[in-house]
C-alpha cells in the first residue's frame, strides 16, 4: 500500500514554517507497512491544490492532506478534495451543531464563516477534532482514500496518534516496515559507503547512509509481515555491519554521542571537566543536554582570553608567548588545567580559530586543537575544519566528543 502526503499552505512555500507535521506522519506510516513514495507542498490555491490531489490519487492508494481546513477564505482543502474527486459539497448538520456548541461553551464570538468547516465533500466522513474547530475528513473512493488533517500541531498530532493510526491498522496491509539506525562517528561517508556497498545493493533489508557533521548514520529497513519477522531480517544485517564498521559504531536509534559518553563515564564513576576557547561553552552545552549528566560532568572554564587560560587553567606564559593560544602545547595545558583545577578524571580542551577573520598562513581559519587529559596521560590532536564560523564551532565540539571517546577506548 502506497501513500502520498500533500502539505497545504503558502507559509510552507515561503519558508515561514517548517513542515513538522509531514515529518511526524512520515514516521508513522512505515509502522503499518504503508510506503510513502512522494510528498508535495502546495500553496493556498484551489486549482493547484486540486491538481496536486489528482496527481497524488493517480499514483498512491492513500493521500493525506495537511492544513487548510480552517474557517477562513484561504482554507481550501475541503473544496479542492471535492474537485479532485469530482463530487459536490454538503453541509454536515452534525458538524454545524458541534461548532455552535463549541463557540457557545467557550463564549467565543460566532461568525458565519465558521460554517465553512461544516462543509465537506459528499463521500467524506468527519474525524472528530477535540482540540479545535475544524474536523478532519476521510473520503473513500473506490479503493482509494483521502485523509484530510488540520495543520496546527496541537490538533494534528492527536488526530494522527488516534484516528489515523486506527485507520492504518484497519487497512491490514499485512506488512510492517521496521528501521534501525546504526550510528558511527569519526569516519567519512565515502569510507562507510565503501565498506557497506554490498548491503546497500540488497533490497530487503535496505541499507542507506546519511551524513551528519562528524557522524555517519546507516539506516537499515526491513519489510516483513510482522515485527518478529522484521527483527529476524534486521538482526544479521546489523551484526554484519557492526563487524564491518567495528569501533566506529557508537550507538543505535535514539543514542547520541554525548549520551553514550556520559553513560560510560557514569558507569566508570569518573568525572569530566572541560576547557573551551573558540567554542565558548558549546561542548558544555552539548554534554548538559543529557539528563543525568551531573553524575559525571563537573563543569568547565570558558577560557576565551589568554589571561583566563593562564590564570584559571595554568597555561604557562612561555607556551602562550612561544606557541600561541592555538597550539598543541596550549591545548595540552588547557586540558590538564581543567582536569587539575576541577579535580576531574578527564579534562577536554578546545582551542582554535573559528574565523571568519584571524587566520594566518600557518594557522588558518578552521585550525582547531583538541586535548584530552586522562588518568593515563594527555592526547592532543590537530584538526582543519571547513565552513562558516558556526560550522567550525559545531565540528570542534563534535570532534572533542570523538577524541574523548577515543581516549576512553569506547
Ligand atoms: P486553522 O484552523 O488554524 O486555519 P488549518 O488546518 O487550516 O488550521 P493552516 O491554516 O494551513 O491549517 O495552518 C494553521 C497553522 O498550523 C500554521 O500557521 C502552522 O502553525 C500550523 N501548520 C500548518 N501546516 C503545518 C505543517 N505541515 N507542519 C507544521 N505546522 C503546520
Ligand atoms: Mg487555516
Tab-separated table of C-alpha atoms and ligand atoms in Angstrom:
chain	number	residue	atom	x	y	z
A	1	UNK	CA	0.000	0.000	0.000
A	2	UNK	CA	1.390	3.388	-1.001
A	3	UNK	CA	0.778	6.855	0.377
A	4	UNK	CA	1.438	10.422	-0.640
A	5	UNK	CA	1.410	13.426	1.658
A	6	UNK	CA	0.202	16.774	0.353
A	7	UNK	CA	1.113	19.639	2.694
A	8	UNK	CA	-1.005	22.726	2.130
A	9	UNK	CA	-0.021	26.288	2.918
A	10	UNK	CA	1.670	29.255	1.321
A	11	UNK	CA	3.517	29.702	4.636
A	12	UNK	CA	5.323	26.442	3.923
A	13	UNK	CA	6.338	27.538	0.432
A	14	UNK	CA	7.635	30.847	1.732
A	15	UNK	CA	9.811	29.068	4.250
A	16	UNK	CA	7.996	30.705	7.161
A	17	UNK	CA	7.116	27.438	8.839
A	18	UNK	CA	8.729	24.022	8.720
A	19	UNK	CA	6.667	21.010	7.724
A	20	UNK	CA	6.963	19.202	11.042
A	21	UNK	CA	3.507	17.653	10.594
A	22	UNK	CA	4.556	15.769	7.461
A	23	UNK	CA	7.677	14.565	9.251
A	24	UNK	CA	5.552	13.201	12.075
A	25	UNK	CA	3.185	11.414	9.706
A	26	UNK	CA	6.002	10.064	7.530
A	27	UNK	CA	7.454	8.316	10.579
A	28	UNK	CA	4.117	6.698	11.456
A	29	UNK	CA	3.248	5.222	8.042
A	30	UNK	CA	6.021	2.595	7.819
A	31	UNK	CA	4.861	1.104	11.108
A	32	UNK	CA	1.781	-0.076	9.240
A	33	UNK	CA	3.584	-1.197	6.127
A	34	UNK	CA	2.486	1.867	4.172
A	35	UNK	CA	5.165	3.106	1.797
A	36	UNK	CA	5.297	6.841	1.211
A	37	UNK	CA	6.879	7.401	-2.196
A	38	UNK	CA	6.253	11.118	-2.539
A	39	UNK	CA	5.405	14.343	-0.737
A	40	UNK	CA	4.073	17.515	-2.307
A	41	UNK	CA	3.774	21.026	-0.922
A	42	UNK	CA	1.174	23.371	-2.387
A	43	UNK	CA	0.107	26.930	-1.567
A	44	UNK	CA	-3.386	28.050	-0.622
A	45	UNK	CA	-4.744	27.892	-4.162
A	46	UNK	CA	-7.760	25.774	-5.020
A	47	UNK	CA	-6.800	24.842	-8.568
A	48	UNK	CA	-3.210	23.949	-7.827
A	49	UNK	CA	-4.292	22.010	-4.773
A	50	UNK	CA	-6.895	20.038	-6.748
A	51	UNK	CA	-4.268	19.325	-9.388
A	52	UNK	CA	-1.822	18.085	-6.751
A	53	UNK	CA	-4.522	15.832	-5.318
A	54	UNK	CA	-5.438	14.395	-8.718
A	55	UNK	CA	-1.797	13.596	-9.333
A	56	UNK	CA	-1.415	12.045	-5.877
A	57	UNK	CA	-4.568	9.956	-6.380
A	58	UNK	CA	-3.290	8.733	-9.723
A	59	UNK	CA	-0.252	7.114	-8.107
A	60	UNK	CA	-0.975	6.390	-4.432
A	61	UNK	CA	-3.632	4.423	-2.559
A	62	UNK	CA	-3.733	6.762	0.409
A	63	UNK	CA	-3.496	10.526	0.106
A	64	UNK	CA	-3.048	12.666	3.193
A	65	UNK	CA	-3.545	16.412	3.196
A	66	UNK	CA	-2.204	18.598	5.978
A	67	UNK	CA	-3.659	22.048	6.727
A	68	UNK	CA	-6.148	24.365	5.073
A	69	UNK	CA	-9.161	23.074	6.989
A	70	UNK	CA	-9.912	26.214	8.995
A	71	UNK	CA	-12.778	28.664	8.591
A	72	UNK	CA	-11.092	31.363	6.514
A	73	UNK	CA	-11.212	32.072	2.784
A	74	UNK	CA	-7.728	30.679	2.232
A	75	UNK	CA	-8.634	27.344	3.793
A	76	UNK	CA	-9.439	25.484	0.585
A	77	UNK	CA	-8.559	21.868	1.211
A	78	UNK	CA	-12.170	20.674	1.530
A	79	UNK	CA	-13.186	22.220	-1.785
A	80	UNK	CA	-10.068	21.013	-3.577
A	81	UNK	CA	-10.684	17.428	-2.416
A	82	UNK	CA	-14.238	17.616	-3.754
A	83	UNK	CA	-12.867	18.966	-7.056
A	84	UNK	CA	-10.319	16.178	-7.332
A	85	UNK	CA	-12.891	13.506	-6.511
A	86	UNK	CA	-15.412	15.161	-8.835
A	87	UNK	CA	-18.106	15.449	-6.277
A	88	UNK	CA	-20.136	18.203	-4.654
A	89	UNK	CA	-20.020	19.688	-1.185
A	90	UNK	CA	-22.615	19.112	1.510
A	91	UNK	CA	-23.210	20.782	4.819
A	92	UNK	CA	-22.951	18.288	7.649
A	93	UNK	CA	-25.558	19.252	10.274
A	94	UNK	CA	-23.674	17.304	12.988
A	95	UNK	CA	-20.544	19.365	12.430
A	96	UNK	CA	-22.543	22.605	12.299
A	97	UNK	CA	-24.178	21.760	15.598
A	98	UNK	CA	-20.863	20.869	17.182
A	99	UNK	CA	-19.357	24.171	16.045
A	100	UNK	CA	-22.230	26.188	17.502
A	101	UNK	CA	-21.866	24.336	20.804
A	102	UNK	CA	-18.080	24.804	20.819
A	103	UNK	CA	-18.445	28.578	20.461
A	104	UNK	CA	-21.308	28.879	22.939
A	105	UNK	CA	-19.482	26.866	25.602
A	106	UNK	CA	-16.356	28.977	25.343
A	107	UNK	CA	-18.254	32.233	24.935
A	108	UNK	CA	-16.436	32.911	21.673
A	109	UNK	CA	-17.894	35.358	19.137
A	110	UNK	CA	-19.662	33.449	16.352
A	111	UNK	CA	-19.149	34.286	12.690
A	112	UNK	CA	-20.982	32.704	9.788
A	113	UNK	CA	-17.651	31.815	8.197
A	114	UNK	CA	-17.240	29.148	10.888
A	115	UNK	CA	-19.858	27.150	8.999
A	116	UNK	CA	-17.393	26.625	6.173
A	117	UNK	CA	-15.960	23.938	8.418
A	118	UNK	CA	-19.255	22.058	8.327
A	119	UNK	CA	-18.978	21.749	4.545
A	120	UNK	CA	-17.486	18.507	3.318
A	121	UNK	CA	-17.141	16.509	0.111
A	122	UNK	CA	-20.196	14.282	-0.324
A	123	UNK	CA	-18.338	10.986	0.136
A	124	UNK	CA	-16.429	12.049	3.243
A	125	UNK	CA	-16.794	11.174	6.892
A	126	UNK	CA	-15.636	13.667	9.531
A	127	UNK	CA	-12.883	12.815	12.027
A	128	UNK	CA	-13.615	14.372	15.401
A	129	UNK	CA	-11.247	17.115	16.489
A	130	UNK	CA	-11.475	17.552	20.255
A	131	UNK	CA	-8.649	20.090	20.164
A	132	UNK	CA	-10.009	22.571	17.633
A	133	UNK	CA	-12.930	23.525	15.458
A	134	UNK	CA	-12.182	22.023	12.056
A	135	UNK	CA	-12.815	18.275	11.892
A	136	UNK	CA	-10.587	16.059	9.813
A	137	UNK	CA	-12.054	14.113	6.903
A	138	UNK	CA	-11.824	10.622	5.493
A	139	UNK	CA	-13.016	10.187	1.899
A	140	UNK	CA	-13.258	6.740	0.381
A	141	UNK	CA	-13.436	6.486	-3.379
A	142	UNK	CA	-13.233	3.027	-4.834
A	143	UNK	CA	-10.088	1.537	-3.303
A	144	UNK	CA	-8.531	4.932	-2.565
A	145	UNK	CA	-8.592	7.133	0.499
A	146	UNK	CA	-8.114	10.831	1.004
A	147	UNK	CA	-7.496	11.781	4.622
A	148	UNK	CA	-7.570	15.491	5.448
A	149	UNK	CA	-5.844	16.592	8.659
A	150	UNK	CA	-5.688	20.016	10.339
A	151	UNK	CA	-2.359	21.901	10.359
A	152	UNK	CA	-1.935	23.138	13.940
A	153	UNK	CA	0.291	20.718	15.811
A	154	UNK	CA	-1.986	20.535	18.837
A	155	UNK	CA	-4.765	19.238	16.577
A	156	UNK	CA	-2.693	17.332	14.052
A	157	UNK	CA	-0.666	15.124	16.391
A	158	UNK	CA	-3.609	13.827	18.464
A	159	UNK	CA	-5.546	13.124	15.267
A	160	UNK	CA	-2.659	11.103	13.824
A	161	UNK	CA	-1.996	9.284	17.064
A	162	UNK	CA	-5.682	8.378	17.485
A	163	UNK	CA	-7.988	8.057	14.465
A	164	UNK	CA	-5.294	7.886	11.772
A	165	UNK	CA	-3.422	5.068	13.499
A	166	UNK	CA	-6.747	3.281	13.845
A	167	UNK	CA	-7.431	3.683	10.130
A	168	UNK	CA	-3.941	2.485	9.221
A	169	UNK	CA	-4.295	-0.562	11.451
A	170	UNK	CA	-7.649	-1.389	9.818
A	171	UNK	CA	-6.082	-1.430	6.358
A	172	UNK	CA	-4.344	-4.686	7.238
A	173	UNK	CA	-1.511	-4.341	4.828
A	174	UNK	CA	-0.062	-7.471	6.422
A	175	UNK	CA	3.229	-5.727	6.322
A	176	UNK	CA	5.399	-3.655	8.652
A	177	UNK	CA	8.494	-1.664	7.854
A	178	UNK	CA	10.988	-1.530	10.696
A	179	UNK	CA	14.160	0.516	10.712
A	180	UNK	CA	17.252	0.539	12.842
A	181	UNK	CA	19.749	3.372	12.709
A	182	UNK	CA	23.375	2.410	13.304
A	183	UNK	CA	25.356	5.486	14.315
A	184	UNK	CA	29.047	5.866	13.609
A	185	UNK	CA	31.442	8.702	14.328
A	186	UNK	CA	34.895	9.772	13.302
A	187	UNK	CA	34.784	8.256	9.824
A	188	UNK	CA	33.760	9.716	6.470
A	189	UNK	CA	30.680	8.897	4.427
A	190	UNK	CA	32.622	7.566	1.469
A	191	UNK	CA	34.636	5.285	3.732
A	192	UNK	CA	31.416	3.912	5.169
A	193	UNK	CA	29.875	3.549	1.732
A	194	UNK	CA	32.892	1.651	0.510
A	195	UNK	CA	32.585	-0.773	3.394
A	196	UNK	CA	28.865	-1.373	3.248
A	197	UNK	CA	28.276	-1.279	-0.528
A	198	UNK	CA	27.291	-4.934	-0.768
A	199	UNK	CA	24.429	-4.398	1.707
A	200	UNK	CA	23.342	-1.171	0.031
A	201	UNK	CA	22.558	-3.130	-3.094
A	202	UNK	CA	20.270	-5.528	-1.266
A	203	UNK	CA	16.566	-4.987	-1.375
A	204	UNK	CA	15.302	-6.308	1.944
A	205	UNK	CA	16.583	-5.070	4.308
A	206	UNK	CA	17.716	-1.900	2.554
A	207	UNK	CA	20.746	-0.043	3.855
A	208	UNK	CA	21.343	3.675	3.304
A	209	UNK	CA	23.949	6.023	4.780
A	210	UNK	CA	23.216	9.585	5.962
A	211	UNK	CA	25.990	12.056	6.703
A	212	UNK	CA	25.892	14.416	9.693
A	213	UNK	CA	28.748	16.600	10.948
A	214	UNK	CA	31.327	14.142	12.242
A	215	UNK	CA	28.901	11.230	12.073
A	216	UNK	CA	27.516	8.824	9.513
A	217	UNK	CA	24.247	7.053	10.267
A	218	UNK	CA	23.197	3.892	8.498
A	219	UNK	CA	19.502	3.227	8.212
A	220	UNK	CA	18.658	-0.450	7.916
A	221	UNK	CA	14.999	-1.024	6.966
A	222	UNK	CA	13.203	-4.316	6.666
A	223	UNK	CA	9.804	-5.091	5.180
A	224	UNK	CA	8.124	-8.020	6.854
A	225	UNK	CA	4.761	-9.422	7.777
A	226	UNK	CA	5.186	-8.598	11.455
A	227	UNK	CA	7.649	-7.206	13.996
A	228	UNK	CA	9.158	-10.587	14.715
A	229	UNK	CA	9.984	-11.307	11.100
A	230	UNK	CA	11.339	-7.775	10.664
A	231	UNK	CA	13.627	-8.331	13.633
A	232	UNK	CA	14.788	-11.634	12.147
A	233	UNK	CA	15.700	-9.833	8.921
A	234	UNK	CA	17.368	-6.857	10.627
A	235	UNK	CA	19.498	-8.795	13.091
A	236	UNK	CA	22.007	-10.487	10.786
A	237	UNK	CA	22.470	-7.344	8.682
A	238	UNK	CA	23.023	-5.252	11.780
A	239	UNK	CA	25.566	-7.787	13.028
A	240	UNK	CA	27.375	-7.847	9.677
A	241	UNK	CA	27.504	-4.044	9.500
A	242	UNK	CA	28.795	-3.837	13.047
A	243	UNK	CA	31.508	-6.348	12.240
A	244	UNK	CA	32.479	-4.359	9.160
A	245	UNK	CA	32.494	-0.948	10.841
A	246	UNK	CA	33.891	-2.112	14.164
A	247	UNK	CA	34.746	0.539	16.718
A	248	UNK	CA	33.222	3.297	14.622
A	249	UNK	CA	29.708	2.302	15.694
A	250	UNK	CA	28.893	4.183	18.879
A	251	UNK	CA	25.172	3.521	19.183
A	252	UNK	CA	21.769	2.838	17.636
A	253	UNK	CA	18.455	4.616	17.093
A	254	UNK	CA	17.975	7.352	19.722
A	255	UNK	CA	21.513	7.126	21.106
A	256	UNK	CA	23.564	10.317	20.917
A	257	UNK	CA	27.333	10.531	21.094
A	258	UNK	CA	27.242	12.738	24.186
A	259	UNK	CA	24.661	10.435	25.781
A	260	UNK	CA	26.788	7.338	25.211
A	261	UNK	CA	29.890	9.046	26.639
A	262	UNK	CA	28.065	10.319	29.716
A	263	UNK	CA	26.649	6.841	30.296
A	264	UNK	CA	30.114	5.302	30.041
A	265	UNK	CA	31.701	7.843	32.408
A	266	UNK	CA	28.895	7.466	34.949
A	267	UNK	CA	29.290	3.697	34.732
A	268	UNK	CA	33.022	4.044	35.434
A	269	UNK	CA	32.403	6.523	38.227
A	270	UNK	CA	34.744	9.044	36.574
A	271	UNK	CA	34.371	12.823	36.437
A	272	UNK	CA	34.677	15.094	33.438
A	273	UNK	CA	35.657	18.769	33.085
A	274	UNK	CA	36.126	20.965	30.013
A	275	UNK	CA	38.169	23.999	28.988
A	276	UNK	CA	36.808	25.797	25.945
A	277	UNK	CA	38.146	28.648	23.922
A	278	UNK	CA	36.676	29.040	20.416
A	279	UNK	CA	33.514	27.064	21.197
A	280	UNK	CA	32.595	29.370	24.087
A	281	UNK	CA	30.746	26.728	26.096
A	282	UNK	CA	29.324	24.708	23.199
A	283	UNK	CA	30.859	21.486	24.493
A	284	UNK	CA	29.347	22.050	27.935
A	285	UNK	CA	26.009	22.791	26.267
A	286	UNK	CA	26.121	19.544	24.317
A	287	UNK	CA	27.056	17.474	27.363
A	288	UNK	CA	24.391	19.043	29.556
A	289	UNK	CA	21.684	18.081	27.042
A	290	UNK	CA	21.918	14.606	28.543
A	291	UNK	CA	19.644	14.061	31.531
A	292	UNK	CA	21.697	12.743	34.430
A	293	UNK	CA	24.963	14.230	33.154
A	294	UNK	CA	25.572	15.604	36.655
A	295	UNK	CA	26.684	12.083	37.532
A	296	UNK	CA	29.942	12.794	35.721
A	297	UNK	CA	30.090	16.316	34.310
A	298	UNK	CA	31.553	18.766	36.829
A	299	UNK	CA	31.659	21.884	34.669
A	300	UNK	CA	34.216	23.838	32.765
A	301	UNK	CA	36.067	27.032	32.121
A	302	UNK	CA	35.356	29.211	29.112
A	303	UNK	CA	38.883	30.479	28.664
A	304	UNK	CA	38.438	32.773	25.730
A	305	UNK	CA	41.219	35.181	26.655
A	306	UNK	CA	44.852	34.321	27.271
A	307	UNK	CA	44.562	35.763	30.802
A	308	UNK	CA	41.916	33.208	31.719
A	309	UNK	CA	43.889	30.422	30.053
A	310	UNK	CA	46.864	31.396	32.204
A	311	UNK	CA	45.151	32.270	35.468
A	312	UNK	CA	42.360	29.706	35.666
A	313	UNK	CA	43.935	26.818	33.779
A	314	UNK	CA	47.614	27.377	34.484
A	315	UNK	CA	48.693	27.618	30.836
A	316	UNK	CA	52.277	28.893	31.035
A	317	UNK	CA	53.334	32.313	29.788
A	318	UNK	CA	56.088	30.624	27.831
A	319	UNK	CA	53.603	28.443	25.928
A	320	UNK	CA	51.392	31.401	25.088
A	321	UNK	CA	54.374	33.537	24.024
A	322	UNK	CA	56.231	30.917	22.023
A	323	UNK	CA	53.415	28.817	20.553
A	324	UNK	CA	50.308	30.970	20.918
A	325	UNK	CA	46.855	30.023	22.177
A	326	UNK	CA	46.057	27.850	19.150
A	327	UNK	CA	48.796	25.299	19.586
A	328	UNK	CA	49.329	21.755	20.760
A	329	UNK	CA	51.139	22.751	23.971
A	330	UNK	CA	48.349	25.181	24.856
A	331	UNK	CA	45.587	22.603	24.216
A	332	UNK	CA	47.534	20.128	26.338
A	333	UNK	CA	47.931	22.562	29.235
A	334	UNK	CA	44.289	23.612	28.989
A	335	UNK	CA	43.051	20.008	29.190
A	336	UNK	CA	45.413	19.220	32.056
A	337	UNK	CA	44.464	22.502	33.749
A	338	UNK	CA	40.747	21.702	33.558
A	339	UNK	CA	41.382	18.215	34.911
A	340	UNK	CA	43.512	19.528	37.772
A	341	UNK	CA	41.604	22.627	38.797
A	342	UNK	CA	38.199	20.954	38.719
A	343	UNK	CA	39.540	17.752	40.291
A	344	UNK	CA	38.236	15.600	37.439
A	345	UNK	CA	39.416	12.301	35.969
A	346	UNK	CA	39.124	13.685	32.448
A	347	UNK	CA	39.781	17.154	31.064
A	348	UNK	CA	38.853	18.033	27.489
A	349	UNK	CA	40.060	21.226	25.825
A	350	UNK	CA	39.256	23.035	22.588
A	351	UNK	CA	41.271	25.923	21.173
A	352	UNK	CA	41.141	27.136	17.598
A	353	UNK	CA	40.403	29.783	15.029
A	354	UNK	CA	36.695	29.868	14.202
A	355	UNK	CA	37.001	32.827	11.815
A	356	UNK	CA	35.916	34.449	9.661
A	357	UNK	CA	38.966	36.628	10.484
A	358	UNK	CA	42.112	35.943	12.436
A	359	UNK	CA	43.608	33.273	10.218
A	360	UNK	CA	47.326	33.170	9.470
A	361	UNK	CA	49.237	31.245	6.876
A	362	UNK	CA	50.464	28.619	9.299
A	363	UNK	CA	47.297	28.856	11.433
A	364	UNK	CA	44.383	29.245	9.018
A	365	UNK	CA	40.737	29.701	9.928
A	366	UNK	CA	39.398	26.284	10.888
A	367	UNK	CA	42.558	25.164	12.651
A	368	UNK	CA	41.398	23.632	15.914
A	369	UNK	CA	43.405	21.748	18.535
A	370	UNK	CA	41.709	19.368	20.917
A	371	UNK	CA	43.263	17.996	24.079
A	372	UNK	CA	42.098	15.110	26.226
A	373	UNK	CA	43.813	14.666	29.580
A	374	UNK	CA	43.062	11.463	31.452
A	375	UNK	CA	44.397	9.155	34.113
A	376	UNK	CA	46.971	7.716	31.702
A	377	UNK	CA	48.199	10.920	30.115
A	378	UNK	CA	47.192	13.517	27.587
A	379	UNK	CA	46.398	13.154	23.887
A	380	UNK	CA	46.359	16.170	21.594
A	381	UNK	CA	45.018	16.247	18.045
A	382	UNK	CA	45.074	18.898	15.377
A	383	UNK	CA	42.144	19.467	13.006
A	384	UNK	CA	41.402	21.615	9.981
A	385	UNK	CA	37.682	22.254	9.669
A	386	UNK	CA	35.989	23.935	6.751
A	387	UNK	CA	32.885	26.106	6.721
A	388	UNK	CA	31.426	29.121	8.454
A	389	UNK	CA	32.241	30.197	11.998
A	390	UNK	CA	29.202	28.291	13.248
A	391	UNK	CA	30.105	25.147	11.332
A	392	UNK	CA	33.672	25.232	12.614
A	393	UNK	CA	32.451	25.640	16.187
A	394	UNK	CA	29.958	22.804	15.740
A	395	UNK	CA	32.583	20.476	14.273
A	396	UNK	CA	35.015	21.389	17.051
A	397	UNK	CA	32.523	20.266	19.677
A	398	UNK	CA	31.726	17.107	17.724
A	399	UNK	CA	35.395	16.169	17.379
A	400	UNK	CA	36.109	16.921	21.032
A	401	UNK	CA	33.481	14.286	21.844
A	402	UNK	CA	35.023	11.885	19.321
A	403	UNK	CA	38.513	12.406	20.789
A	404	UNK	CA	37.155	11.829	24.283
A	405	UNK	CA	35.575	8.604	23.040
A	406	UNK	CA	38.914	7.538	21.543
A	407	UNK	CA	40.672	8.231	24.829
A	408	UNK	CA	38.056	6.258	26.728
A	409	UNK	CA	38.708	3.340	24.353
A	410	UNK	CA	35.000	3.087	23.593
B	1	LIG	P1	-6.694	26.616	11.155
B	1	LIG	O1	-7.974	26.021	11.634
B	1	LIG	O2	-5.832	27.152	12.278
B	1	LIG	O3	-6.824	27.560	9.986
B	1	LIG	P2	-5.736	24.716	9.220
B	1	LIG	O4	-5.991	23.229	9.303
B	1	LIG	O5	-6.494	25.487	8.208
B	1	LIG	O6	-5.859	25.310	10.656
B	1	LIG	P3	-3.456	26.042	8.233
B	1	LIG	O7	-4.340	27.269	8.199
B	1	LIG	O8	-2.915	25.531	6.961
B	1	LIG	O9	-4.212	24.846	8.938
B	1	LIG	O10	-2.267	26.248	9.235
B	1	LIG	C1	-2.507	26.744	10.542
B	1	LIG	C2	-1.221	26.664	11.344
B	1	LIG	O11	-0.898	25.297	11.561
B	1	LIG	C3	0.013	27.230	10.667
B	1	LIG	O12	0.189	28.591	10.899
B	1	LIG	C4	1.119	26.432	11.319
B	1	LIG	O13	1.429	26.948	12.575
B	1	LIG	C5	0.489	25.091	11.508
B	1	LIG	N1	0.794	24.204	10.376
B	1	LIG	C6	0.101	24.088	9.217
B	1	LIG	N2	0.628	23.159	8.406
B	1	LIG	C7	1.698	22.659	9.072
B	1	LIG	C8	2.666	21.654	8.772
B	1	LIG	N3	2.617	20.963	7.623
B	1	LIG	N4	3.633	21.409	9.686
B	1	LIG	C9	3.667	22.098	10.834
B	1	LIG	N5	2.796	23.047	11.184
B	1	LIG	C10	1.817	23.340	10.326
B	2	LIG	MG1	-6.141	27.843	8.149
